[in-house]
Short mmCIF file of C-alpha atoms in Angstrom, two decimals:
data_model
loop_
_atom_site.label_atom_id
_atom_site.label_comp_id
_atom_site.label_asym_id
_atom_site.label_seq_id
_atom_site.Cartn_x
_atom_site.Cartn_y
_atom_site.Cartn_z
CA PRO A 568 9.73 -19.38 -7.81
CA ARG A 569 8.54 -15.88 -6.94
CA ASN A 570 8.72 -16.83 -3.26
CA TYR A 571 12.51 -16.71 -3.61
CA LEU A 572 12.89 -13.42 -5.47
CA PHE A 573 14.48 -12.07 -2.29
CA ARG A 574 17.67 -13.82 -3.41
CA ARG A 575 17.82 -11.55 -6.47
CA TYR A 576 17.29 -8.55 -4.19
CA ILE A 577 20.19 -9.65 -2.00
CA GLU A 578 22.37 -9.96 -5.12
CA ILE A 579 21.50 -6.36 -6.06
CA VAL A 580 22.31 -5.08 -2.57
CA SER A 581 25.59 -7.00 -2.66
CA ALA A 582 26.51 -5.38 -5.99
CA VAL A 583 25.36 -1.82 -5.23
CA ARG A 584 26.61 -1.78 -1.62
CA PRO A 585 24.28 0.96 -0.34
CA GLN A 586 24.69 2.43 3.12
CA MET A 587 21.18 1.17 3.89
CA PHE A 588 18.15 -0.41 2.25
CA PHE A 589 14.47 -1.11 2.79
CA MET A 590 12.93 -4.42 1.79
CA GLU A 591 9.15 -4.86 1.87
CA ASN A 592 7.22 -8.12 1.68
CA VAL A 593 3.97 -9.70 2.81
CA LYS A 594 3.39 -10.40 6.50
CA GLY A 595 3.33 -14.13 5.74
CA LEU A 596 7.08 -14.09 5.19
CA CYS A 597 7.43 -14.13 8.99
CA THR A 598 5.93 -17.63 9.15
CA PHE A 599 6.69 -18.96 5.64
CA ARG A 600 8.32 -22.37 6.05
CA ASN A 601 8.11 -21.89 9.82
CA GLY A 602 10.25 -18.77 9.64
CA ALA A 603 13.15 -20.48 7.88
CA VAL A 604 13.01 -18.14 4.87
CA LEU A 605 13.16 -15.01 7.03
CA GLU A 606 16.09 -16.50 8.93
CA GLU A 607 17.85 -17.18 5.63
CA ILE A 608 17.33 -13.58 4.51
CA MET A 609 18.70 -12.19 7.76
CA GLU A 610 21.69 -14.54 7.61
CA ARG A 611 22.54 -13.74 3.99
CA PHE A 612 22.53 -10.00 4.57
CA SER A 613 24.76 -10.35 7.61
CA THR A 614 27.36 -12.43 5.73
CA LEU A 615 27.78 -10.31 2.58
CA SER A 616 31.22 -8.88 1.87
CA LEU A 617 29.75 -5.63 3.19
CA PRO A 618 27.58 -7.00 6.01
CA TYR A 619 24.32 -5.40 7.10
CA HIS A 620 22.51 -5.12 10.38
CA VAL A 621 18.88 -5.95 9.59
CA TYR A 622 15.88 -4.85 11.64
CA PRO A 623 12.51 -6.47 10.83
CA ARG A 624 9.36 -4.49 11.53
CA LEU A 625 5.67 -5.15 10.89
CA VAL A 626 3.79 -2.11 9.65
CA ASN A 627 0.08 -1.50 9.08
CA ALA A 628 -0.99 1.16 6.61
CA GLN A 629 -3.82 2.41 8.82
CA ASP A 630 -1.25 3.42 11.44
CA PHE A 631 0.10 5.96 8.93
CA GLY A 632 -3.19 7.75 8.32
CA ILE A 633 -4.16 5.55 5.37
CA PRO A 634 -7.71 4.09 5.06
CA GLN A 635 -6.47 0.56 4.51
CA LYS A 636 -5.71 -2.44 6.68
CA ARG A 637 -2.54 -3.38 4.87
CA GLU A 638 0.02 -5.29 6.94
CA ARG A 639 3.50 -5.78 5.56
CA LEU A 640 6.89 -6.92 6.80
CA LEU A 641 9.61 -4.32 6.47
CA LEU A 642 13.31 -5.11 6.70
CA ILE A 643 15.57 -2.16 7.40
CA GLY A 644 19.21 -2.85 6.62
CA ALA A 645 22.12 -0.59 7.56
CA VAL A 646 25.89 -0.88 7.43
CA SER A 647 26.24 0.71 10.86
CA PRO A 648 24.19 -0.67 13.76
CA ILE A 649 21.15 1.31 14.86
CA GLU A 650 21.18 1.64 18.62
CA ASP A 651 17.43 1.90 19.16
CA MET A 652 15.13 1.44 16.16
CA ASP A 653 12.01 1.99 18.29
CA GLU A 654 13.33 5.36 19.43
CA LEU A 655 14.25 6.33 15.86
CA TRP A 656 10.77 5.32 14.69
CA ALA A 657 9.11 7.40 17.42
CA GLN A 658 11.40 10.34 16.67
CA THR A 659 10.36 10.31 13.00
CA ARG A 660 6.70 10.17 13.98
CA THR A 661 7.16 13.15 16.32
CA GLU A 662 8.88 15.17 13.61
CA LEU A 663 6.07 14.53 11.13
CA LEU A 664 3.40 15.39 13.68
CA ALA A 665 5.13 18.72 14.30
CA GLU A 666 4.82 19.46 10.58
CA ASP A 667 1.34 18.00 10.06
CA THR A 668 -0.78 17.25 13.14
CA HIS A 669 -3.16 15.16 11.02
CA TYR A 670 -0.57 12.94 9.34
CA PHE A 671 -1.42 9.85 11.42
CA ASP A 672 -5.15 10.52 11.89
CA THR A 673 -7.52 7.58 11.47
CA VAL A 674 -8.98 7.78 7.97
CA CYS A 675 -12.10 6.05 6.63
CA VAL A 676 -13.19 5.28 3.07
CA ARG A 677 -15.42 8.37 2.95
CA ASP A 678 -12.49 10.58 3.98
CA ALA A 679 -10.55 9.22 1.02
CA ILE A 680 -12.99 8.98 -1.88
CA GLY A 681 -16.21 10.65 -0.69
CA ASN A 682 -15.75 13.77 -2.83
CA LEU A 683 -15.02 12.02 -6.12
CA PRO A 684 -17.54 12.60 -8.93
CA THR A 685 -19.28 9.86 -10.90
CA ALA A 686 -16.76 7.60 -12.60
CA ALA A 687 -16.36 8.00 -16.36
CA TRP A 688 -15.59 5.46 -19.05
CA SER A 689 -12.82 7.78 -20.24
CA GLY A 690 -11.38 8.04 -16.75
CA THR A 691 -11.05 11.83 -16.91
CA VAL A 692 -13.32 13.83 -14.58
CA PRO A 693 -13.38 17.35 -13.09
CA ASN A 694 -11.14 17.75 -10.05
CA PRO A 695 -13.45 18.32 -7.05
CA PRO A 696 -12.53 20.54 -4.10
CA PRO A 697 -11.15 18.53 -1.16
CA GLN A 698 -13.44 18.14 1.83
CA THR A 699 -11.26 16.32 4.37
CA HIS A 700 -7.67 16.68 5.54
CA TYR A 701 -6.74 13.43 3.79
CA GLN A 702 -8.18 14.72 0.52
CA ARG A 703 -6.34 18.01 0.97
CA TYR A 704 -3.11 16.10 1.60
CA LEU A 705 -3.49 14.33 -1.77
CA ALA A 706 -5.07 17.22 -3.70
CA THR A 707 -3.45 19.19 -6.49
CA ALA A 708 -4.44 22.29 -8.46
CA ASP A 709 -5.07 20.36 -11.68
CA SER A 710 -8.43 20.99 -13.31
CA VAL A 711 -9.08 17.29 -13.95
CA LEU A 712 -8.38 13.91 -12.40
CA HIS A 713 -7.27 10.88 -14.40
CA ASN A 714 -7.74 7.11 -13.99
CA HIS A 715 -11.25 7.47 -12.54
CA THR A 716 -12.37 4.73 -14.92
CA ARG A 717 -15.22 2.41 -14.05
CA SER A 718 -14.91 -1.30 -14.83
CA ARG A 719 -17.27 -3.15 -17.13
CA HIS A 720 -19.05 -5.90 -15.21
CA SER A 721 -21.33 -8.65 -16.46
CA ALA A 722 -25.04 -8.45 -15.71
CA LEU A 723 -24.62 -11.36 -13.30
CA ALA A 724 -21.84 -9.59 -11.38
CA VAL A 725 -23.86 -6.36 -11.18
CA ASP A 726 -26.88 -8.28 -9.87
CA ARG A 727 -24.76 -9.94 -7.20
CA MET A 728 -23.27 -6.63 -6.10
CA ARG A 729 -26.74 -5.11 -5.97
CA ARG A 730 -27.81 -7.76 -3.43
CA VAL A 731 -24.82 -7.24 -1.12
CA GLY A 732 -25.10 -4.56 1.55
CA ASN A 733 -22.43 -2.49 3.27
CA GLY A 734 -20.04 -4.70 5.16
CA GLN A 735 -21.48 -7.86 3.59
CA ASP A 736 -19.91 -10.20 1.06
CA ALA A 737 -20.80 -13.27 -1.00
CA SER A 738 -21.99 -15.09 2.12
CA ALA A 739 -25.09 -12.86 1.94
CA LEU A 740 -25.99 -14.33 -1.45
CA ASP A 741 -28.12 -17.43 -1.72
CA GLU A 742 -25.87 -19.05 -4.28
CA GLN A 743 -22.53 -20.78 -4.64
CA ILE A 744 -19.69 -18.40 -5.53
CA ASN A 745 -16.56 -19.98 -6.94
CA SER A 746 -13.80 -17.78 -5.58
CA ILE A 747 -10.55 -18.48 -3.76
CA TYR A 748 -10.54 -14.98 -2.27
CA GLY A 749 -11.88 -14.05 1.14
CA GLY A 750 -14.52 -11.33 1.09
CA ALA A 751 -15.55 -12.02 -2.51
CA TYR A 752 -18.22 -9.55 -3.67
CA GLY A 753 -17.69 -7.63 -0.44
CA ARG A 754 -19.00 -4.08 -0.28
CA LEU A 755 -17.01 -1.36 1.45
CA CYS A 756 -18.46 0.80 4.22
CA TRP A 757 -18.16 4.58 4.02
CA ASP A 758 -17.18 4.85 7.67
CA GLY A 759 -14.91 1.81 7.67
CA THR A 760 -11.40 0.99 6.52
CA ALA A 761 -10.69 -0.82 3.28
CA PRO A 762 -8.87 -4.16 3.25
CA THR A 763 -5.57 -4.55 1.42
CA ILE A 764 -5.81 -3.13 -2.08
CA THR A 765 -4.61 -5.90 -4.40
CA PRO A 766 -3.89 -5.90 -8.15
CA ARG A 767 -7.39 -7.37 -8.69
CA PHE A 768 -9.37 -4.60 -7.01
CA ASP A 769 -11.38 -4.22 -10.24
CA THR A 770 -12.79 -7.75 -9.90
CA PRO A 771 -15.78 -8.19 -7.55
CA ALA A 772 -15.00 -11.86 -6.90
CA ALA A 773 -11.44 -11.00 -5.78
CA GLY A 774 -12.31 -9.38 -2.45
CA ARG A 775 -14.07 -6.50 -0.70
CA PHE A 776 -13.72 -3.98 -3.49
CA THR A 777 -17.31 -2.99 -4.28
CA HIS A 778 -18.09 0.71 -3.98
CA PRO A 779 -20.08 1.61 -0.82
CA ASP A 780 -23.08 2.86 -2.84
CA GLU A 781 -22.67 1.93 -6.48
CA ASN A 782 -22.81 -1.55 -8.02
CA ARG A 783 -19.26 -1.54 -9.34
CA THR A 784 -15.76 -2.11 -8.07
CA LEU A 785 -13.31 0.65 -7.21
CA THR A 786 -11.86 2.73 -9.99
CA PRO A 787 -8.06 3.03 -10.23
CA ARG A 788 -8.29 6.59 -8.88
CA GLU A 789 -10.32 5.43 -5.88
CA ALA A 790 -7.87 2.61 -5.21
CA ALA A 791 -4.98 5.06 -5.60
CA ARG A 792 -6.60 7.39 -3.05
CA ILE A 793 -6.93 4.48 -0.62
CA GLN A 794 -3.25 3.71 -1.26
CA SER A 795 -2.40 7.42 -0.58
CA PHE A 796 -1.18 8.33 -4.07
CA PRO A 797 -1.39 12.08 -4.79
CA ASP A 798 -4.15 13.07 -7.20
CA ASN A 799 -1.74 14.22 -9.91
CA TYR A 800 -0.06 10.81 -10.15
CA ILE A 801 -1.19 9.32 -13.46
CA PHE A 802 -1.02 5.58 -14.16
CA TYR A 803 -0.32 4.47 -17.73
CA GLY A 804 -0.82 1.17 -19.51
CA LYS A 805 -3.55 -1.39 -19.94
CA ARG A 806 -6.08 -1.89 -17.17
CA THR A 807 -4.32 -4.96 -15.75
CA SER A 808 -1.03 -3.06 -15.65
CA VAL A 809 -2.59 -0.03 -13.95
CA CYS A 810 -4.25 -2.24 -11.33
CA ARG A 811 -0.96 -4.04 -10.71
CA GLN A 812 0.94 -0.77 -10.32
CA ILE A 813 -1.53 0.42 -7.68
CA GLY A 814 -2.11 -2.87 -5.87
CA ASN A 815 1.56 -3.85 -5.57
CA ALA A 816 2.80 -0.44 -4.49
CA VAL A 817 4.10 0.56 -1.08
CA PRO A 818 1.64 3.29 0.00
CA PRO A 819 3.37 6.64 -0.64
CA LYS A 820 2.62 7.94 2.87
CA ILE A 821 4.56 5.00 4.28
CA ALA A 822 7.32 5.48 1.71
CA TYR A 823 7.65 9.12 2.76
CA PHE A 824 7.87 8.12 6.42
CA LEU A 825 10.62 5.62 5.54
CA ALA A 826 12.47 8.30 3.57
CA ARG A 827 12.52 10.40 6.70
CA VAL A 828 13.82 7.44 8.70
CA ALA A 829 16.53 6.94 6.08
CA ARG A 830 17.54 10.59 6.20
CA THR A 831 18.00 10.39 9.97
CA ILE A 832 20.05 7.22 9.73
CA LEU A 833 22.25 8.47 6.90
CA SER A 834 22.87 11.84 8.52
CA ALA A 835 23.85 10.35 11.85
CA ASP A 836 27.41 11.00 12.95
CA SER A 837 27.86 7.29 13.61
CA VAL A 838 27.53 6.42 9.93
CA SER A 839 30.87 5.90 8.23
CA TYR A 840 31.03 4.10 4.94
CA THR A 841 33.64 3.25 2.32
CA HIS A 842 33.13 1.27 -0.90
#
């Protein structure tokens, strides 16, 4: 049933009647049911009482200066047609580069989490000085960081992680691993890019989430850094809830880019809107 939650989203857009909207989903939506679902979404938006012009776009987090290969489908809906979305996209990129020449730099795992101190069971650690531009972008003046909590792993899981090298995964182990996830027990590389951060990044069997040096999975703060959350953003709730909040989020650096796109669209002289 969750595959059709987009219908609830369309109902909300129909009721609220915004000038524009952003809808984000997994890349697989492009080919789900041979593309029929995406066609249905596009058709429904275009036939609402206030119809929308919808522009699909595939985005990859690493193209926004984020150390993560996270591909998502983005649907941009607007009441007024957008003459050239590619030009608008490029314009927004140029504006951000004028403000921050490093905004779209390629970032690796070390750039993101290399300065973090040893994880604590309490999750609260001293706030280290930033060492890279990416760390400076996310840094705050707070004296401590929160959510840097290490997970408790079984002795078997720790032993498996110990035997997996950088860039390797469960295929390097001489044993059968029962996991439906690709890259199970995978260890990150300092100089590489992380895969998609999912809500199960604290589980070694759920993907390539093992720390580059230590025999543990990523802490919520490390995963948040890889997602581009600022260091003063605190996550509340039980561990599963915190992991879900981080893993399901649109990376904030992408969200900020989209906010700039929205501002340009909404401030354009061509936009005229009446409820």
